Structure formats: structure tokens, C-alpha cells
Amino acid sequence: MIRNINHIGIATHNLETAMNLYGKIFGITEFHRERVEAQKVDIASFRIGNVLIELTAPTSPDSPIGKFLDKRGEGIHHIAFSTDNVDVELARLENEGIALINHSAQAGAHDMLIGFLHPKSTGGVLMELCQNR
Ligand code: CO
């Protein structure tokens, strides 16, 4: 079952610039910093209520987020929803005819398991499912 929104991923070329900007808007001084090698990203995240805002910069231009920035520029990259079991939900959605980017759970930030649905099947919105391990 898909429950709440876990985080919103925002693509940025430069994490320091984005941290300054979001820090100013939300009055945030402390960010959780992390490099996720599996996704080739550096992230800086902070919590607004129950939702994480995840500022995401590529560690390499050939990463998915690097390609997104080339094509679409900075802005909202994906919305991530919490689920109890990413693999079960991916299988259910594939069965419903939804195209998937990941067919099984991958390593994500915050030690979560994640999987992306393909935006061509979700009205142009990149959706991620995530699960605490
Ligand atoms: Co995410």
C-alpha cells in the first residue's frame, strides 16, 4: 500500500547555492548531507512537517539527475511515496501496466530501499516508492 509522501526531490546544479536559497526561504541552518553512490547524487535534505525536501545534485554528468538537468533544468525532479514493501508495490504496479524504471528495490538515501516508476506511465510525474529498512 502506498501511504504518505516521504520526500520531494529537487534537482539542482549546485548544492551550496540551493542550500543557501532554501535555507533563506525556510529558515533552515542544518541539512542532512549524503552521497548516494548507487544514484550518483549528492543530497542535502531537511524536513518540513512530515515531508523531506531533498536537494539533489549530480556527482557525474551521465547520471540520471545530470541528464534531467540538461533536458529540463533545475526544479522538481520527483515525488517519493512511502510504502511498506517496494518490491511488492513495484510488482503490483507492473501488473497494472505501469512502466517501471526499477524492477526491484535499489539503495537510496537515508538507508531506504527505493524504486522509480517511469514518468511516461504516470502523467509525466517521476514517482519514487520508498521503504525504511
Ligand atoms: Co528520492
PDB file of C-alpha atoms in Angstrom, residues 28 37 113:
ATOM      1  CA  ILE A  28      16.993  26.144   7.837  1.00  0.00           C
ATOM      2  CA  GLU A  37      26.793   6.286  -4.973  1.00  0.00           C
ATOM      3  CA  LEU A 113      15.038   0.998  -0.335  1.00  0.00           C
TER       4      LEU A 113
END
